[in-house]
Amino acid sequence: MQTEAELAEFLRTAPIIRSRKTQHGKFGVRKLRLEKDGVAAHAASRTIAVETGRKWLKGREIRFFRDHHIHEPAAYVLSELLGLGMVPPAVQRSVNGKPASLQIWVENSTMEVDGRA
């Protein structure tokens, strides 16, 4: 894959070879292995679609709480439009018959929660 457009197309079309739940997160992020035409990569997949009038988080009321899988692809597009380049490529696609987002997995990275003392 040479360009971000090719990477996005790979995320949209590559067959899912393996899927496993991640250790962190409450909303079912899965780590997928994709393979197509001799190329393999990992992706994070989310299918969450929650919208409530209010929700309590860490003792605070959040009104109009929304967590949705479309946020990752939207953040990626916005980052690219603004020239920031800060969000890993993400696309919308169906996973096991459910609408989902797939975002390229950032290999050899550390999650913030793992870096806390």
CSV table of N, CA and C in Angstrom, one decimal:
chain,number,residue,atom,x,y,z
A,1,MET,N,0.8,-1.2,0.0
A,1,MET,CA,0.0,0.0,0.0
A,1,MET,C,0.9,1.2,0.0
A,2,GLN,N,0.7,2.0,-1.0
A,2,GLN,CA,1.6,3.2,-1.2
A,2,GLN,C,0.9,4.5,-0.7
A,3,THR,N,-0.4,4.6,-0.8
A,3,THR,CA,-1.1,5.9,-0.4
A,3,THR,C,-2.1,5.6,0.7
A,4,GLU,N,-2.6,6.7,1.3
A,4,GLU,CA,-3.7,6.6,2.2
A,4,GLU,C,-5.0,6.1,1.6
A,5,ALA,N,-5.2,6.5,0.3
A,5,ALA,CA,-6.4,6.0,-0.4
A,5,ALA,C,-6.3,4.5,-0.6
A,6,GLU,N,-5.1,4.0,-0.9
A,6,GLU,CA,-5.0,2.5,-1.0
A,6,GLU,C,-5.2,1.8,0.3
A,7,LEU,N,-4.7,2.4,1.4
A,7,LEU,CA,-4.9,1.9,2.7
A,7,LEU,C,-6.4,1.9,3.1
A,8,ALA,N,-7.1,2.9,2.8
A,8,ALA,CA,-8.5,3.0,3.1
A,8,ALA,C,-9.2,1.9,2.3
A,9,GLU,N,-8.9,1.7,1.0
A,9,GLU,CA,-9.5,0.7,0.2
A,9,GLU,C,-9.2,-0.7,0.8
A,10,PHE,N,-8.0,-0.9,1.3
A,10,PHE,CA,-7.7,-2.2,1.9
A,10,PHE,C,-8.5,-2.4,3.1
A,11,LEU,N,-8.7,-1.4,4.0
A,11,LEU,CA,-9.6,-1.5,5.2
A,11,LEU,C,-11.0,-1.8,4.8
A,12,ARG,N,-11.5,-1.2,3.7
A,12,ARG,CA,-12.9,-1.5,3.3
A,12,ARG,C,-13.1,-2.8,2.7
A,13,THR,N,-12.1,-3.4,2.0
A,13,THR,CA,-12.3,-4.6,1.2
A,13,THR,C,-11.6,-5.9,1.6
A,14,ALA,N,-10.5,-5.8,2.4
A,14,ALA,CA,-9.7,-7.0,2.7
A,14,ALA,C,-10.5,-7.9,3.6
A,15,PRO,N,-10.4,-9.2,3.3
A,15,PRO,CA,-11.1,-10.2,4.1
A,15,PRO,C,-10.6,-10.2,5.6
A,16,ILE,N,-11.4,-10.5,6.5
A,16,ILE,CA,-11.0,-10.6,7.9
A,16,ILE,C,-10.6,-12.0,8.2
A,17,ILE,N,-9.3,-12.2,8.6
A,17,ILE,CA,-8.8,-13.5,8.8
A,17,ILE,C,-8.9,-13.9,10.2
A,18,ARG,N,-8.8,-13.0,11.1
A,18,ARG,CA,-8.9,-13.3,12.6
A,18,ARG,C,-9.4,-12.1,13.3
A,19,SER,N,-10.1,-12.4,14.4
A,19,SER,CA,-10.7,-11.3,15.2
A,19,SER,C,-10.6,-11.7,16.7
A,20,ARG,N,-10.2,-10.8,17.5
A,20,ARG,CA,-10.1,-11.0,19.0
A,20,ARG,C,-10.4,-9.8,19.7
A,21,LYS,N,-11.0,-10.0,20.9
A,21,LYS,CA,-11.3,-8.8,21.8
A,21,LYS,C,-10.1,-8.3,22.4
A,22,THR,N,-10.0,-6.9,22.5
A,22,THR,CA,-8.9,-6.3,23.2
A,22,THR,C,-9.0,-6.3,24.7
A,23,GLN,N,-7.9,-6.0,25.4
A,23,GLN,CA,-8.0,-6.0,26.8
A,23,GLN,C,-8.6,-4.8,27.4
A,24,HIS,N,-8.6,-3.7,26.7
A,24,HIS,CA,-9.0,-2.4,27.3
A,24,HIS,C,-10.3,-2.0,26.6
A,25,GLY,N,-11.0,-1.1,27.2
A,25,GLY,CA,-12.2,-0.5,26.7
A,25,GLY,C,-13.5,-1.3,27.1
A,26,LYS,N,-14.5,-0.5,27.3
A,26,LYS,CA,-15.8,-1.1,27.7
A,26,LYS,C,-16.7,-1.4,26.6
A,27,PHE,N,-16.4,-0.9,25.4
A,27,PHE,CA,-17.4,-1.0,24.3
A,27,PHE,C,-17.0,-1.9,23.2
A,28,GLY,N,-16.3,-3.0,23.5
A,28,GLY,CA,-16.1,-4.1,22.5
A,28,GLY,C,-15.2,-3.8,21.3
A,29,VAL,N,-14.0,-3.1,21.6
A,29,VAL,CA,-13.1,-2.9,20.5
A,29,VAL,C,-12.5,-4.3,20.2
A,30,ARG,N,-12.4,-4.6,18.9
A,30,ARG,CA,-11.8,-5.9,18.5
A,30,ARG,C,-10.6,-5.6,17.6
A,31,LYS,N,-9.6,-6.5,17.7
A,31,LYS,CA,-8.4,-6.4,16.9
A,31,LYS,C,-8.6,-7.4,15.8
A,32,LEU,N,-8.6,-6.9,14.6
A,32,LEU,CA,-8.8,-7.8,13.4
A,32,LEU,C,-7.5,-7.9,12.6
A,33,ARG,N,-7.3,-9.1,12.0
A,33,ARG,CA,-6.2,-9.3,11.1
A,33,ARG,C,-6.8,-9.4,9.7
A,34,LEU,N,-6.4,-8.5,8.8
A,34,LEU,CA,-6.9,-8.4,7.4
A,34,LEU,C,-5.8,-8.9,6.5
A,35,GLU,N,-6.2,-9.6,5.4
A,35,GLU,CA,-5.2,-10.1,4.4
A,35,GLU,C,-5.8,-10.0,3.0
A,36,LYS,N,-5.0,-9.4,2.1
A,36,LYS,CA,-5.5,-9.3,0.7
A,36,LYS,C,-4.3,-9.2,-0.2
A,37,ASP,N,-4.3,-10.0,-1.3
A,37,ASP,CA,-3.2,-9.9,-2.3
A,37,ASP,C,-1.8,-9.9,-1.7
A,38,GLY,N,-1.6,-10.8,-0.7
A,38,GLY,CA,-0.3,-10.9,-0.1
A,38,GLY,C,0.1,-9.9,1.0
A,39,VAL,N,-0.9,-8.9,1.2
A,39,VAL,CA,-0.6,-7.9,2.2
A,39,VAL,C,-1.5,-8.2,3.5
A,40,ALA,N,-0.9,-8.0,4.6
A,40,ALA,CA,-1.6,-8.3,5.9
A,40,ALA,C,-1.4,-7.1,6.8
A,41,ALA,N,-2.4,-6.8,7.6
A,41,ALA,CA,-2.4,-5.7,8.5
A,41,ALA,C,-3.4,-5.9,9.6
A,42,HIS,N,-3.3,-5.2,10.7
A,42,HIS,CA,-4.2,-5.3,11.8
A,42,HIS,C,-5.1,-4.0,11.8
A,43,ALA,N,-6.3,-4.1,12.3
A,43,ALA,CA,-7.2,-3.0,12.4
A,43,ALA,C,-8.0,-3.1,13.6
A,44,ALA,N,-8.4,-2.0,14.2
A,44,ALA,CA,-9.3,-1.9,15.3
A,44,ALA,C,-10.7,-1.8,14.8
A,45,SER,N,-11.7,-2.6,15.3
A,45,SER,CA,-13.0,-2.5,14.8
A,45,SER,C,-14.0,-2.2,16.0
A,46,ARG,N,-14.9,-1.3,15.7
A,46,ARG,CA,-15.9,-0.9,16.7
A,46,ARG,C,-17.3,-1.0,16.1
A,47,THR,N,-18.2,-1.5,16.8
A,47,THR,CA,-19.6,-1.6,16.3
A,47,THR,C,-20.6,-0.8,17.3
A,48,ILE,N,-20.0,-0.1,18.2
A,48,ILE,CA,-20.9,0.6,19.3
A,48,ILE,C,-21.8,1.6,18.6
A,49,ALA,N,-23.0,1.7,19.1
A,49,ALA,CA,-23.9,2.8,18.7
A,49,ALA,C,-24.8,3.0,19.8
A,50,VAL,N,-24.4,3.9,20.7
A,50,VAL,CA,-25.1,4.3,22.0
A,50,VAL,C,-25.5,5.7,22.0
A,51,GLU,N,-26.7,6.0,22.2
A,51,GLU,CA,-27.2,7.4,22.4
A,51,GLU,C,-28.2,7.5,23.5
A,52,THR,N,-27.9,8.3,24.5
A,52,THR,CA,-28.8,8.4,25.6
A,52,THR,C,-29.0,9.9,25.9
A,53,GLY,N,-30.1,10.2,26.6
A,53,GLY,CA,-30.4,11.6,27.0
A,53,GLY,C,-29.4,12.1,28.0
A,54,ARG,N,-29.0,11.2,28.9
A,54,ARG,CA,-28.0,11.5,29.9
A,54,ARG,C,-27.3,10.2,30.4
A,55,LYS,N,-26.1,10.4,30.9
A,55,LYS,CA,-25.3,9.3,31.4
A,55,LYS,C,-24.4,9.9,32.5
A,56,TRP,N,-24.2,9.0,33.5
A,56,TRP,CA,-23.3,9.4,34.6
A,56,TRP,C,-21.9,8.8,34.3
A,57,LEU,N,-20.9,9.7,34.3
A,57,LEU,CA,-19.5,9.2,34.1
A,57,LEU,C,-18.6,9.9,35.2
A,58,LYS,N,-18.0,9.1,36.0
A,58,LYS,CA,-17.1,9.6,37.0
A,58,LYS,C,-17.7,10.6,37.9
A,59,GLY,N,-19.0,10.4,38.3
A,59,GLY,CA,-19.7,11.2,39.2
A,59,GLY,C,-20.3,12.5,38.5
A,60,ARG,N,-20.2,12.6,37.2
A,60,ARG,CA,-20.7,13.8,36.5
A,60,ARG,C,-21.8,13.4,35.5
A,61,GLU,N,-22.8,14.2,35.4
A,61,GLU,CA,-23.9,13.9,34.5
A,61,GLU,C,-23.5,14.5,33.1
A,62,ILE,N,-23.5,13.6,32.1
A,62,ILE,CA,-23.3,14.0,30.7
A,62,ILE,C,-24.6,14.0,30.0
A,63,ARG,N,-25.0,15.1,29.5
A,63,ARG,CA,-26.3,15.2,28.8
A,63,ARG,C,-26.1,14.9,27.3
A,64,PHE,N,-27.0,14.2,26.7
A,64,PHE,CA,-26.9,13.9,25.3
A,64,PHE,C,-25.7,13.1,25.0
A,65,PHE,N,-25.4,12.1,25.8
A,65,PHE,CA,-24.2,11.2,25.6
A,65,PHE,C,-24.4,10.4,24.3
A,66,ARG,N,-23.3,10.4,23.5
A,66,ARG,CA,-23.3,9.6,22.3
A,66,ARG,C,-22.0,9.0,22.0
A,67,ASP,N,-21.9,7.7,21.8
A,67,ASP,CA,-20.7,7.0,21.4
A,67,ASP,C,-21.1,6.1,20.2
A,68,HIS,N,-20.4,6.4,19.1
A,68,HIS,CA,-20.8,5.7,17.9
A,68,HIS,C,-19.6,5.4,17.1
A,69,HIS,N,-19.7,4.3,16.4
A,69,HIS,CA,-18.6,3.8,15.5
A,69,HIS,C,-18.2,4.8,14.4
A,70,ILE,N,-19.2,5.7,14.0
A,70,ILE,CA,-18.9,6.6,12.9
A,70,ILE,C,-17.9,7.7,13.4
A,71,HIS,N,-17.6,7.8,14.7
A,71,HIS,CA,-16.8,8.9,15.1
A,71,HIS,C,-15.3,8.7,14.6
A,72,GLU,N,-14.8,7.5,14.5
A,72,GLU,CA,-13.4,7.3,14.1
A,72,GLU,C,-13.2,7.7,12.6
A,73,PRO,N,-14.1,7.2,11.7
A,73,PRO,CA,-13.9,7.7,10.3
A,73,PRO,C,-14.1,9.2,10.2
A,74,ALA,N,-15.0,9.8,10.9
A,74,ALA,CA,-15.3,11.2,10.8
A,74,ALA,C,-14.0,12.0,11.3
A,75,ALA,N,-13.4,11.5,12.4
A,75,ALA,CA,-12.2,12.2,13.0
A,75,ALA,C,-11.1,12.1,12.0
A,76,TYR,N,-11.0,10.9,11.3
A,76,TYR,CA,-9.9,10.8,10.3
A,76,TYR,C,-10.1,11.7,9.1
A,77,VAL,N,-11.3,11.8,8.6
A,77,VAL,CA,-11.6,12.7,7.5
A,77,VAL,C,-11.3,14.2,7.9
A,78,LEU,N,-11.8,14.6,9.1
A,78,LEU,CA,-11.6,15.9,9.5
A,78,LEU,C,-10.1,16.3,9.7
A,79,SER,N,-9.4,15.3,10.3
A,79,SER,CA,-7.9,15.5,10.5
A,79,SER,C,-7.2,15.7,9.1
A,80,GLU,N,-7.6,15.0,8.1
A,80,GLU,CA,-7.0,15.1,6.8
A,80,GLU,C,-7.4,16.4,6.1
A,81,LEU,N,-8.7,16.8,6.3
A,81,LEU,CA,-9.2,18.1,5.7
A,81,LEU,C,-8.5,19.3,6.3
A,82,LEU,N,-8.2,19.2,7.6
A,82,LEU,CA,-7.5,20.3,8.3
A,82,LEU,C,-6.0,20.2,8.1
A,83,GLY,N,-5.5,19.2,7.5
A,83,GLY,CA,-4.0,19.0,7.3
A,83,GLY,C,-3.3,18.6,8.5
A,84,LEU,N,-4.0,18.1,9.5
A,84,LEU,CA,-3.3,17.7,10.8
A,84,LEU,C,-2.6,16.4,10.7
A,85,GLY,N,-3.1,15.4,10.0
A,85,GLY,CA,-2.5,14.1,9.9
A,85,GLY,C,-2.3,13.4,11.2
A,86,MET,N,-3.2,13.6,12.2
A,86,MET,CA,-3.0,13.1,13.5
A,86,MET,C,-3.9,11.8,13.8
A,87,VAL,N,-4.8,11.5,12.9
A,87,VAL,CA,-5.7,10.3,13.2
A,87,VAL,C,-5.4,9.2,12.2
A,88,PRO,N,-5.2,8.0,12.7
A,88,PRO,CA,-4.9,6.9,11.8
A,88,PRO,C,-6.1,6.6,10.9
A,89,PRO,N,-5.8,6.2,9.6
A,89,PRO,CA,-6.9,6.0,8.7
A,89,PRO,C,-8.0,5.1,9.2
A,90,ALA,N,-9.2,5.5,8.9
A,90,ALA,CA,-10.4,4.8,9.4
A,90,ALA,C,-11.5,4.8,8.4
A,91,VAL,N,-12.3,3.8,8.3
A,91,VAL,CA,-13.4,3.7,7.3
A,91,VAL,C,-14.6,3.0,7.9
A,92,GLN,N,-15.7,3.2,7.3
A,92,GLN,CA,-16.9,2.5,7.7
A,92,GLN,C,-17.0,1.2,6.8
A,93,ARG,N,-17.5,0.2,7.5
A,93,ARG,CA,-17.7,-1.1,6.7
A,93,ARG,C,-18.5,-2.0,7.6
A,94,SER,N,-19.0,-3.1,7.0
A,94,SER,CA,-19.8,-4.1,7.7
A,94,SER,C,-18.9,-5.2,8.2
A,95,VAL,N,-19.1,-5.6,9.5
A,95,VAL,CA,-18.3,-6.6,10.1
A,95,VAL,C,-19.3,-7.6,10.7
A,96,ASN,N,-19.3,-8.8,10.2
A,96,ASN,CA,-20.2,-9.9,10.7
A,96,ASN,C,-21.7,-9.4,10.5
A,97,GLY,N,-22.0,-8.7,9.5
A,97,GLY,CA,-23.3,-8.2,9.2
A,97,GLY,C,-23.7,-7.0,10.0
A,98,LYS,N,-22.8,-6.4,10.7
A,98,LYS,CA,-23.2,-5.2,11.5
A,98,LYS,C,-22.4,-4.0,11.0
A,99,PRO,N,-23.0,-2.8,11.0
A,99,PRO,CA,-22.2,-1.6,10.7
A,99,PRO,C,-21.1,-1.4,11.7
A,100,ALA,N,-19.9,-1.0,11.2
A,100,ALA,CA,-18.7,-0.9,12.0
A,100,ALA,C,-17.8,0.1,11.5
A,101,SER,N,-16.8,0.5,12.3
A,101,SER,CA,-15.6,1.3,11.8
A,101,SER,C,-14.4,0.4,11.9
A,102,LEU,N,-13.5,0.5,10.9
A,102,LEU,CA,-12.2,-0.1,11.0
A,102,LEU,C,-11.2,1.0,10.9
A,103,GLN,N,-10.2,0.9,11.8
A,103,GLN,CA,-9.2,1.9,11.8
A,103,GLN,C,-7.8,1.1,11.9
A,104,ILE,N,-6.9,1.6,11.1
A,104,ILE,CA,-5.6,0.8,11.0
A,104,ILE,C,-5.0,0.8,12.4
A,105,TRP,N,-4.5,-0.4,12.8
A,105,TRP,CA,-3.9,-0.6,14.1
A,105,TRP,C,-2.6,0.0,14.1
A,106,VAL,N,-2.3,0.8,15.1
A,106,VAL,CA,-0.9,1.4,15.3
A,106,VAL,C,-0.1,0.4,16.0
A,107,GLU,N,0.8,-0.3,15.3
A,107,GLU,CA,1.6,-1.3,15.8
A,107,GLU,C,2.7,-0.7,16.8
A,108,ASN,N,3.1,-1.5,17.7
A,108,ASN,CA,4.2,-1.2,18.7
A,108,ASN,C,3.9,0.1,19.4
A,109,SER,N,2.7,0.4,19.7
A,109,SER,CA,2.3,1.6,20.4
A,109,SER,C,1.9,1.3,21.9
A,110,THR,N,1.9,2.2,22.7
A,110,THR,CA,1.5,2.0,24.1
A,110,THR,C,0.2,2.8,24.4
A,111,MET,N,-0.8,2.2,25.0
A,111,MET,CA,-2.0,2.9,25.3
A,111,MET,C,-1.7,3.8,26.5
A,112,GLU,N,-2.4,4.9,26.6
A,112,GLU,CA,-2.3,5.8,27.7
A,112,GLU,C,-2.5,5.1,29.0
A,113,VAL,N,-3.5,4.3,29.1
A,113,VAL,CA,-3.8,3.6,30.4
A,113,VAL,C,-2.6,2.7,30.8
A,114,ASP,N,-1.8,2.1,29.9
A,114,ASP,CA,-0.7,1.3,30.2
A,114,ASP,C,0.5,2.1,30.7
A,115,GLY,N,0.6,3.4,30.3
A,115,GLY,CA,1.7,4.2,30.6
A,115,GLY,C,1.6,4.9,32.0
A,116,ARG,N,0.4,4.8,32.6
A,116,ARG,CA,0.2,5.5,33.9
A,116,ARG,C,1.0,4.7,35.0
A,117,ALA,N,1.5,5.5,35.9
A,117,ALA,CA,2.2,4.9,37.1
A,117,ALA,C,1.3,4.6,38.2
